[in-house]
C-alpha cells in the first residue's frame, strides 16, 4: 500500500502480508523538502531498520536505498530526457504480477538457503522468480485472448541453473531446459523438472514443432538464434528472450554506431532479427535486480501461414548477410568494451569455444544454418585473469605501476624529491584507456581474451592499484587506514587472519621507490625475507601467486 501525502510531499510505503496486515519492519517513507528557493532535498526514513527483511526485489537493502536510490530519484526528477526503454511491466497487469510474485517468492524462498552454486543466491533466486512471474501472467493473458484451455509448453535454451524451468514446471506448464553444462543444483529439483545436458546447434535438428514457447534467459551466443529457432519450429511458436551479453550469429557483437548505448544498439539488433523472422516484436522492462532487464517477445506473425516458404528464404538471406558483416568487423578494436558492462551475466563463460562433439548426438551433427557457429565449451574456463602466467601478471603490474609513478615533475608533489623522503610518492591517476595506450599489442591481446580485460587484472591486484570509475591509481594504504577508522566494517574484514600475517612479501617494500607507506609493524606483509613466516594455509593448485606478492625482482626507480 502506498500513501501519498501531497500537502507535505511525503510518500509512505506499507508492505502487506497475505492477510493484508502491514509488515511493520519494512515500512519506509520518502520525503521531499524545500531547502531554499529552487533547492530541494529528498530523504529516506524507515520505521524499524534493525528488523528490515531484504529479498533484493520488493524489499531492497536499506544501504542501497540510501546510497543509490535517493541519488537516482534526484537525477530522474530533474533531468529532461526521454527514456530509451519502455516503462516497467507495460505488457501485463501489474496488480496480478505483484500478487503472484509475493506468492511465488514465499513458495521458493527456501532455495536461497540451500543454493549449492557459487553465484549469489539472493540475486538469482529472486530474479528467476520474477521472470517466472512475468511469463505466467503473460501466458495467462495469452490463454484468455486466444481462448486456450491447456497451459503453454516451453523449452528454455541455455537454462543454466534450471530454476526458471523448475518454477514454470511446478506451476503446471510442461517444458524442459537444455544447457551445455550440467549444474550441481539440477539434482535437487526432482524428476518433474526436465533438464538436459546438450549443446544446441542452429540447424534443422534443433527445432521444437510441438512447443508453444522458446525461452532465452541470458542465453548469450544463442540469443540472436532464438527468434530463428522459434520461427522455424512452427507457425504458432512464440519466443521470449532476455538479452545480456552481446553476441551476433557468429560471435561477439561489434558496435556499429556511437549514437546509442551498446545495450540499446544490441537490443535493436535482436529486435531486428525478430522482425526479419516475421514476428511482431514487443519490448518490455522486467522488475528484476539487474541492469539488463529489457525483454523482447514475439507472440504473433506479420504474415499468413501460406507465405512461410517465402519468409524463410528471406530469413536465410538475412542470416548470411550478418555473417558477412561479422567477418568485416572482426578486426575492429574492442577497447571501448573493456569495462564492467558484462557483470550481470549469470556467472557463465561467454566465450564461443570449440564444439565438444560428445555433447551432440551423431545424428544431429547436420549442416548448420551458418557454417562456423560454435557453441560454448562444456568445461567452464576461468577467464578472470587469475590463470594468466605469473610472469605475465608481474610484468604488467610493474609496467602499469611504473607508468603511474613516472609522472612529469610538475605533476608531482615537490616535497617528493626531498632527500628525507617524508612524502610518499602516490604517482598520478590515469584512465584505463590511457594505461592501455602504453601497453604492448601482445599484452592487450592476452587481456582481451579475459573477462573485463585490463580492468580485471588491475582489480585483482588490489593491494597495488585502486580502480574507481575507470581511473587507475596507486593505492595509498595510509588513506585506507584513515577511511576504515570512520566506517564500521564487518568483523571478518577488519583484520587479516593471524595465520596469513607476514607470509608474503610486501609489494611496495620490494618494488616502490619510496618503499611501503606503512610501518613494518602495521603492514600485514613481510618487509624483507627476515620477517617472512611459513604459511599454514593449504596451497591452491593455481597458476597465480597470492594478492600482494610480486615474484619479479625488477624494482621501480
XYZ file of C-alpha atoms in Angstrom:
557
model
C 0.000 0.000 0.000
C 1.282 3.466 -0.942
C 0.041 6.521 0.929
C 0.697 9.871 -0.723
C 0.615 12.977 1.449
C 0.732 15.589 -1.297
C 0.431 18.566 1.056
C 3.609 17.590 2.920
C 5.375 15.891 -0.026
C 5.644 12.543 1.758
C 5.108 9.066 0.321
C 4.741 6.147 2.762
C 5.209 2.538 1.625
C 3.357 -0.103 3.672
C 4.167 -3.695 2.628
C 1.249 -6.055 3.243
C 1.287 -9.764 4.038
C -1.184 -12.389 2.814
C -3.753 -11.224 5.395
C -3.382 -7.600 4.218
C -1.694 -6.695 7.504
C 1.156 -4.192 7.398
C 4.654 -5.627 7.917
C 5.979 -3.056 10.357
C 9.618 -3.988 9.869
C 9.572 -2.867 6.236
C 7.606 0.391 6.410
C 9.505 3.336 4.937
C 8.956 6.918 3.735
C 10.460 9.156 1.085
C 10.175 12.852 1.881
C 10.706 15.865 -0.355
C 11.559 19.180 1.350
C 12.302 22.655 0.053
C 15.608 23.974 1.372
C 15.541 27.417 -0.186
C 14.362 28.934 -3.461
C 14.816 26.218 -6.115
C 16.896 23.954 -3.844
C 15.228 20.785 -2.599
C 16.257 17.758 -0.548
C 14.991 14.191 -0.678
C 15.217 11.884 2.350
C 14.576 8.265 3.320
C 13.046 7.244 6.656
C 12.492 3.685 7.937
C 10.343 2.670 10.884
C 12.438 -0.319 12.010
C 15.797 -0.588 10.277
C 17.072 -3.272 12.680
C 14.377 -5.773 11.674
C 14.386 -4.954 7.968
C 13.791 -8.026 5.767
C 15.553 -7.889 2.401
C 14.727 -10.001 -0.650
C 16.598 -7.952 -3.242
C 13.484 -7.072 -5.290
C 10.396 -5.841 -3.436
C 12.411 -5.158 -0.286
C 15.853 -3.865 -1.322
C 18.655 -3.299 1.135
C 18.455 -0.070 3.137
C 22.052 0.767 2.211
C 21.130 0.527 -1.470
C 18.078 2.736 -0.998
C 20.128 5.295 0.897
C 23.252 5.305 -1.261
C 21.791 4.540 -4.692
C 18.036 5.091 -4.842
C 17.936 8.631 -3.431
C 20.559 9.902 -5.875
C 18.730 8.229 -8.754
C 15.424 9.790 -7.709
C 17.071 13.212 -7.553
C 18.581 12.699 -11.005
C 15.393 11.376 -12.597
C 13.258 14.166 -11.167
C 15.454 16.922 -12.610
C 16.551 15.567 -15.984
C 14.541 16.191 -19.133
C 15.416 13.079 -21.095
C 13.255 10.637 -22.951
C 13.934 7.073 -21.864
C 15.381 4.604 -24.364
C 13.174 1.866 -22.936
C 9.552 1.057 -22.277
C 8.109 1.505 -18.804
C 8.368 -1.483 -16.481
C 5.786 -4.283 -16.905
C 3.995 -2.439 -19.706
C 2.597 -5.582 -21.380
C 0.959 -7.234 -18.366
C -1.330 -6.357 -15.452
C 0.894 -5.012 -12.668
C -1.569 -5.848 -9.877
C -1.711 -9.504 -10.948
C 2.052 -9.573 -11.221
C 2.539 -8.162 -7.714
C 0.170 -10.662 -6.109
C 1.638 -13.664 -7.910
C 5.194 -12.564 -7.228
C 4.550 -12.440 -3.499
C 3.100 -15.964 -3.585
C 5.984 -17.414 -5.605
C 8.561 -15.601 -3.508
C 7.241 -17.242 -0.370
C 6.935 -20.594 -2.109
C 10.519 -20.713 -3.396
C 12.388 -18.564 -0.879
C 13.955 -21.618 0.791
C 16.033 -22.090 -2.371
C 18.241 -19.267 -1.073
C 19.197 -21.352 1.973
C 20.184 -24.489 0.034
C 21.742 -22.863 -3.057
C 24.780 -25.026 -3.957
C 26.196 -22.853 -6.759
C 28.938 -20.250 -6.296
C 26.657 -17.480 -7.624
C 24.740 -15.084 -5.358
C 21.558 -16.937 -4.298
C 19.557 -13.821 -3.421
C 20.088 -12.299 -6.843
C 19.476 -15.413 -8.929
C 16.615 -16.962 -6.959
C 14.536 -13.788 -6.777
C 15.408 -12.810 -10.338
C 14.201 -16.151 -11.688
C 11.088 -15.926 -9.504
C 10.381 -12.504 -11.029
C 10.934 -13.761 -14.597
C 8.708 -16.791 -13.961
C 6.014 -14.496 -12.547
C 6.141 -12.345 -15.665
C 5.842 -15.336 -18.004
C 2.997 -16.891 -16.012
C 0.961 -13.657 -16.177
C 1.821 -13.182 -19.858
C 0.751 -16.739 -20.664
C -2.436 -16.402 -18.623
C -3.422 -13.350 -20.663
C -2.497 -15.159 -23.895
C -4.768 -18.074 -22.981
C -7.589 -15.622 -22.333
C -7.079 -13.783 -25.622
C -6.720 -16.932 -27.756
C -9.254 -18.916 -25.722
C -6.752 -21.678 -24.961
C -7.603 -24.358 -22.411
C -4.242 -26.032 -21.843
C -1.240 -24.299 -20.322
C 1.529 -23.429 -22.752
C 4.535 -25.720 -23.202
C 8.064 -24.327 -23.329
C 11.743 -25.046 -23.909
C 14.382 -22.957 -22.117
C 17.545 -22.891 -24.271
C 20.677 -22.217 -22.227
C 18.758 -22.795 -18.986
C 21.813 -22.510 -16.702
C 20.884 -23.378 -13.104
C 17.426 -24.540 -14.293
C 15.477 -22.703 -11.594
C 13.224 -20.951 -14.117
C 12.380 -24.335 -15.669
C 11.706 -25.742 -12.189
C 9.288 -22.954 -11.255
C 7.383 -22.968 -14.548
C 7.068 -26.776 -14.441
C 5.861 -26.686 -10.833
C 3.227 -24.129 -11.822
C 1.742 -26.536 -14.348
C 3.463 -25.699 -17.632
C 5.003 -28.719 -19.417
C 8.544 -27.960 -20.504
C 12.239 -28.662 -20.274
C 15.568 -26.881 -20.137
C 18.702 -27.538 -22.179
C 22.208 -26.371 -21.357
C 25.681 -27.356 -22.487
C 26.822 -27.894 -18.883
C 25.112 -29.641 -16.025
C 24.843 -27.704 -12.750
C 25.041 -29.037 -9.175
C 21.581 -27.763 -8.337
C 19.904 -29.875 -11.029
C 19.941 -32.887 -8.708
C 17.854 -31.008 -6.143
C 14.805 -30.379 -8.310
C 13.352 -33.847 -8.663
C 12.086 -35.808 -11.688
C 9.270 -33.376 -12.548
C 11.881 -30.799 -13.663
C 13.287 -31.984 -17.003
C 16.810 -30.704 -17.677
C 19.116 -31.936 -20.439
C 22.863 -31.535 -20.848
C 23.449 -30.904 -24.534
C 24.987 -28.403 -26.917
C 22.470 -26.635 -29.145
C 23.306 -26.108 -32.794
C 21.366 -23.814 -35.143
C 20.174 -26.425 -37.609
C 17.027 -28.313 -38.580
C 17.619 -30.967 -35.914
C 17.171 -28.451 -33.095
C 13.631 -27.335 -33.827
C 10.705 -27.764 -31.446
C 7.497 -28.150 -33.524
C 5.368 -29.269 -30.554
C 6.457 -26.412 -28.262
C 4.456 -23.237 -27.718
C 7.252 -21.006 -26.395
C 11.040 -20.845 -26.790
C 12.731 -19.079 -23.840
C 16.173 -17.492 -23.791
C 17.089 -16.122 -20.353
C 20.648 -14.746 -20.606
C 21.251 -17.267 -23.401
C 24.418 -15.499 -24.603
C 25.561 -16.811 -28.036
C 22.125 -18.379 -28.630
C 20.304 -15.051 -28.139
C 20.028 -13.972 -31.817
C 19.122 -17.534 -32.806
C 16.053 -17.661 -30.527
C 13.712 -15.881 -32.995
C 15.067 -18.022 -35.847
C 14.546 -21.286 -33.963
C 11.042 -20.229 -32.879
C 10.035 -19.101 -36.384
C 11.215 -22.356 -37.980
C 9.828 -24.636 -35.262
C 6.204 -23.921 -36.176
C 3.996 -21.032 -37.275
C 2.371 -20.910 -33.834
C 5.612 -20.993 -31.829
C 6.378 -17.819 -29.803
C 9.545 -16.663 -28.073
C 10.749 -14.711 -25.041
C 14.361 -13.539 -24.876
C 16.170 -11.547 -22.182
C 19.451 -10.406 -23.800
C 22.519 -9.867 -21.673
C 25.945 -10.485 -23.220
C 26.363 -9.193 -26.743
C 26.565 -11.870 -29.455
C 25.622 -11.914 -33.118
C 25.052 -15.057 -35.184
C 28.741 -15.832 -35.460
C 30.498 -14.494 -32.358
C 30.911 -11.310 -30.324
C 28.654 -8.462 -31.449
C 30.555 -5.422 -32.750
C 29.157 -1.944 -32.307
C 28.166 -0.103 -35.474
C 27.205 3.283 -34.029
C 28.205 5.533 -31.159
C 24.902 7.426 -31.140
C 23.295 4.775 -28.905
C 24.446 2.915 -25.842
C 25.879 -0.511 -26.612
C 22.983 -2.132 -24.770
C 20.331 -0.198 -26.726
C 22.058 -0.961 -30.016
C 22.205 -4.666 -29.215
C 18.527 -4.757 -28.232
C 17.683 -3.121 -31.556
C 19.738 -5.797 -33.336
C 17.910 -8.660 -31.584
C 14.579 -6.952 -32.328
C 15.620 -6.633 -35.982
C 16.268 -10.385 -36.066
C 12.730 -10.978 -34.799
C 11.332 -8.587 -37.407
C 13.242 -10.341 -40.184
C 11.908 -13.676 -38.958
C 8.351 -12.406 -39.388
C 7.382 -11.649 -35.782
C 5.546 -8.684 -34.363
C 8.213 -7.996 -31.735
C 7.212 -6.294 -28.484
C 9.557 -4.894 -25.842
C 9.102 -4.685 -22.102
C 11.127 -3.999 -18.954
C 11.117 -6.617 -16.212
C 11.153 -5.893 -12.499
C 14.363 -7.741 -11.657
C 17.574 -6.826 -9.765
C 19.643 -6.406 -12.930
C 20.736 -3.606 -15.242
C 19.964 -5.831 -18.248
C 16.220 -6.205 -17.745
C 14.698 -5.488 -21.168
C 12.978 -8.485 -22.755
C 11.825 -8.979 -26.344
C 8.705 -11.016 -27.102
C 7.399 -12.473 -30.365
C 3.792 -13.594 -29.904
C 2.348 -13.173 -33.409
C 3.449 -13.150 -37.054
C 3.381 -10.436 -39.691
C 2.474 -12.860 -42.496
C -0.078 -15.635 -43.134
C 0.973 -19.321 -42.968
C 0.809 -19.618 -46.755
C 3.866 -17.344 -47.104
C 6.100 -19.430 -44.831
C 8.397 -20.615 -47.626
C 8.959 -17.081 -48.956
C 9.632 -15.652 -45.483
C 12.075 -18.463 -44.686
C 14.089 -17.616 -47.808
C 14.290 -14.041 -46.532
C 15.497 -15.320 -43.133
C 18.267 -17.290 -44.809
C 19.465 -14.268 -46.796
C 19.414 -12.115 -43.668
C 21.496 -14.608 -41.635
C 24.061 -14.842 -44.466
C 24.306 -11.047 -44.618
C 25.033 -10.945 -40.873
C 27.840 -13.476 -41.348
C 29.444 -11.142 -43.881
C 29.106 -8.159 -41.537
C 30.737 -10.143 -38.714
C 33.760 -11.002 -40.852
C 34.090 -7.406 -41.997
C 34.121 -6.057 -38.437
C 36.261 -8.804 -36.872
C 39.384 -6.626 -36.896
C 37.686 -3.708 -35.141
C 39.210 -2.769 -31.790
C 37.144 -3.654 -28.729
C 38.909 -1.305 -26.334
C 35.665 0.578 -25.709
C 34.169 -2.649 -24.417
C 36.902 -3.151 -21.824
C 34.744 -2.264 -18.855
C 32.320 -3.834 -16.418
C 29.234 -3.911 -18.658
C 29.000 -7.701 -18.570
C 28.993 -8.145 -14.797
C 25.240 -9.040 -14.764
C 25.930 -12.312 -16.606
C 24.780 -15.470 -14.888
C 28.326 -16.379 -13.930
C 28.707 -18.130 -17.251
C 31.541 -18.377 -19.739
C 30.515 -16.291 -22.702
C 33.464 -17.369 -24.811
C 32.458 -19.040 -28.064
C 34.751 -22.067 -27.954
C 35.371 -25.332 -29.719
C 32.453 -27.713 -30.093
C 32.518 -30.710 -27.785
C 31.061 -33.296 -30.175
C 30.397 -35.693 -27.289
C 27.524 -33.439 -26.246
C 25.794 -33.719 -29.630
C 24.290 -36.995 -30.862
C 25.866 -38.046 -34.212
C 22.502 -37.909 -35.972
C 22.226 -34.216 -35.058
C 25.580 -33.146 -36.493
C 23.877 -31.991 -39.697
C 24.605 -28.908 -41.739
C 24.326 -25.706 -39.702
C 22.254 -22.728 -40.781
C 25.511 -20.795 -40.504
C 28.773 -22.737 -41.004
C 31.332 -21.872 -38.348
C 28.955 -21.398 -35.416
C 30.497 -22.822 -32.239
C 28.536 -23.404 -29.035
C 30.341 -22.781 -25.780
C 32.671 -25.319 -24.250
C 31.320 -27.864 -21.794
C 34.045 -27.113 -19.266
C 33.708 -23.570 -17.955
C 37.062 -21.888 -18.462
C 38.076 -19.383 -15.799
C 38.692 -16.052 -17.532
C 39.135 -13.592 -14.668
C 42.898 -13.141 -15.286
C 43.681 -15.482 -12.359
C 45.119 -18.220 -14.594
C 47.312 -15.988 -16.731
C 51.050 -16.821 -16.487
C 52.506 -15.405 -13.287
C 55.426 -13.743 -15.043
C 52.987 -12.031 -17.427
C 50.934 -10.668 -14.497
C 54.081 -9.497 -12.665
C 55.424 -7.769 -15.767
C 52.128 -5.993 -16.480
C 51.658 -4.898 -12.858
C 55.168 -3.441 -12.739
C 54.730 -1.759 -16.107
C 51.480 -0.063 -15.077
C 52.904 0.948 -11.687
C 55.978 2.439 -13.341
C 53.721 4.349 -15.735
C 51.725 5.821 -12.830
C 54.858 6.748 -10.886
C 56.782 8.175 -13.851
C 54.759 11.391 -13.977
C 56.227 14.702 -15.068
C 57.982 16.675 -12.375
C 55.315 19.392 -12.383
C 52.663 16.760 -11.654
C 54.417 15.565 -8.530
C 54.379 16.990 -5.064
C 57.707 18.928 -4.940
C 58.436 17.507 -1.494
C 58.854 14.036 -3.051
C 62.312 14.967 -4.322
C 63.381 15.867 -0.805
C 66.137 13.533 0.343
C 64.271 12.939 3.587
C 61.525 11.182 1.608
C 58.987 12.368 4.177
C 56.323 12.423 1.465
C 55.384 9.088 -0.056
C 55.090 9.089 -3.870
C 51.468 8.360 -4.829
C 52.124 8.965 -8.518
C 49.342 10.081 -10.822
C 45.927 8.827 -11.899
C 45.274 7.671 -15.476
C 42.214 6.331 -17.241
C 42.121 2.705 -18.334
C 42.355 3.894 -21.928
C 45.481 5.939 -21.217
C 47.094 2.961 -19.492
C 46.168 0.649 -22.387
C 47.803 3.019 -24.889
C 51.180 2.375 -23.228
C 50.929 -1.435 -23.233
C 52.216 -3.719 -25.971
C 49.839 -5.165 -28.555
C 50.557 -8.726 -27.363
C 49.720 -7.756 -23.777
C 46.412 -6.193 -24.807
C 45.552 -9.240 -26.903
C 46.059 -11.594 -23.947
C 43.950 -9.365 -21.702
C 41.236 -9.063 -24.345
C 40.586 -12.801 -24.019
C 39.815 -12.400 -20.306
C 36.519 -11.152 -18.860
C 36.986 -7.488 -18.005
C 40.471 -7.415 -19.533
C 42.900 -4.850 -18.142
C 40.446 -3.612 -15.510
C 40.038 -7.114 -14.061
C 43.808 -7.663 -13.852
C 44.320 -4.370 -12.027
C 41.457 -5.015 -9.635
C 42.807 -8.491 -8.920
C 45.972 -6.724 -7.758
C 44.030 -4.506 -5.376
C 46.916 -4.338 -2.941
C 48.799 -2.273 -5.531
C 46.107 -0.438 -7.506
C 42.865 1.370 -6.935
C 40.376 1.454 -9.839
C 37.449 3.850 -9.477
C 35.206 4.949 -12.360
C 37.726 3.645 -14.928
C 40.556 5.669 -13.341
C 43.666 3.838 -12.117
C 45.991 4.998 -9.353
C 48.494 3.570 -6.886
C 46.678 2.535 -3.710
C 47.698 4.661 -0.745
C 47.262 2.433 2.296
C 47.624 5.407 4.645
C 44.322 6.718 3.272
C 42.782 3.246 3.598
C 43.574 3.181 7.302
C 42.086 6.646 7.787
C 38.922 5.729 5.876
C 38.383 2.471 7.700
C 38.514 4.169 11.085
C 35.425 6.153 10.085
C 33.467 3.177 8.759
C 32.380 0.176 10.730
C 33.317 -2.859 8.690
C 32.156 -6.447 9.195
C 34.142 -8.224 11.903
C 35.553 -10.743 9.428
C 37.003 -7.988 7.206
C 38.582 -5.708 9.799
C 41.831 -7.629 10.211
C 43.611 -10.356 8.311
C 43.688 -13.805 9.940
C 46.766 -14.249 12.125
C 47.872 -17.352 10.210
C 48.408 -15.332 6.998
C 50.203 -12.324 8.500
C 53.763 -11.839 7.218
C 53.558 -14.927 4.979
C 54.076 -12.901 1.765
C 56.472 -10.173 0.754
C 55.077 -6.651 0.602
C 54.845 -5.462 -3.000
C 55.573 -1.854 -2.036
C 58.582 -2.768 0.109
C 60.083 -4.683 -2.832
C 59.087 -2.506 -5.776
C 58.045 1.045 -4.819
C 60.863 3.666 -4.896
C 59.586 5.135 -1.604
C 59.051 1.739 -0.041
C 55.899 0.785 1.836
C 53.746 3.651 3.162
C 53.064 1.658 6.303
C 55.470 0.843 9.082
C 56.585 -2.775 9.264
C 54.501 -3.438 12.380
C 51.361 -2.046 10.669
C 51.754 -3.880 7.363
C 50.324 -7.418 7.116
C 53.009 -8.293 4.550
C 56.658 -9.011 5.254
C 59.189 -6.158 4.929
C 62.110 -8.316 3.926
C 62.943 -12.017 3.990
C 63.764 -11.907 7.708
C 60.088 -11.165 8.512
C 58.659 -13.968 6.375
C 56.733 -16.669 8.219
C 55.813 -20.081 6.793
C 52.232 -20.163 5.546
C 49.841 -22.556 7.320
C 47.171 -22.150 4.636
C 46.753 -25.034 2.156
C 48.246 -24.040 -1.165
C 45.788 -23.801 -4.040
C 46.542 -25.521 -7.305
C 46.561 -22.455 -9.476
C 48.961 -20.570 -11.675
C 48.796 -17.272 -9.860
C 50.513 -16.116 -6.715
C 48.561 -14.616 -3.822
C 47.431 -10.993 -3.816
C 50.074 -8.505 -2.860
C 53.148 -10.559 -3.732
C 55.153 -9.943 -6.867
C 57.770 -12.547 -7.677
C 59.666 -10.349 -10.150
C 62.952 -8.863 -8.971
C 62.506 -5.703 -11.074
C 62.366 -2.627 -8.844
C 60.865 0.703 -9.914
C 63.360 3.559 -9.634
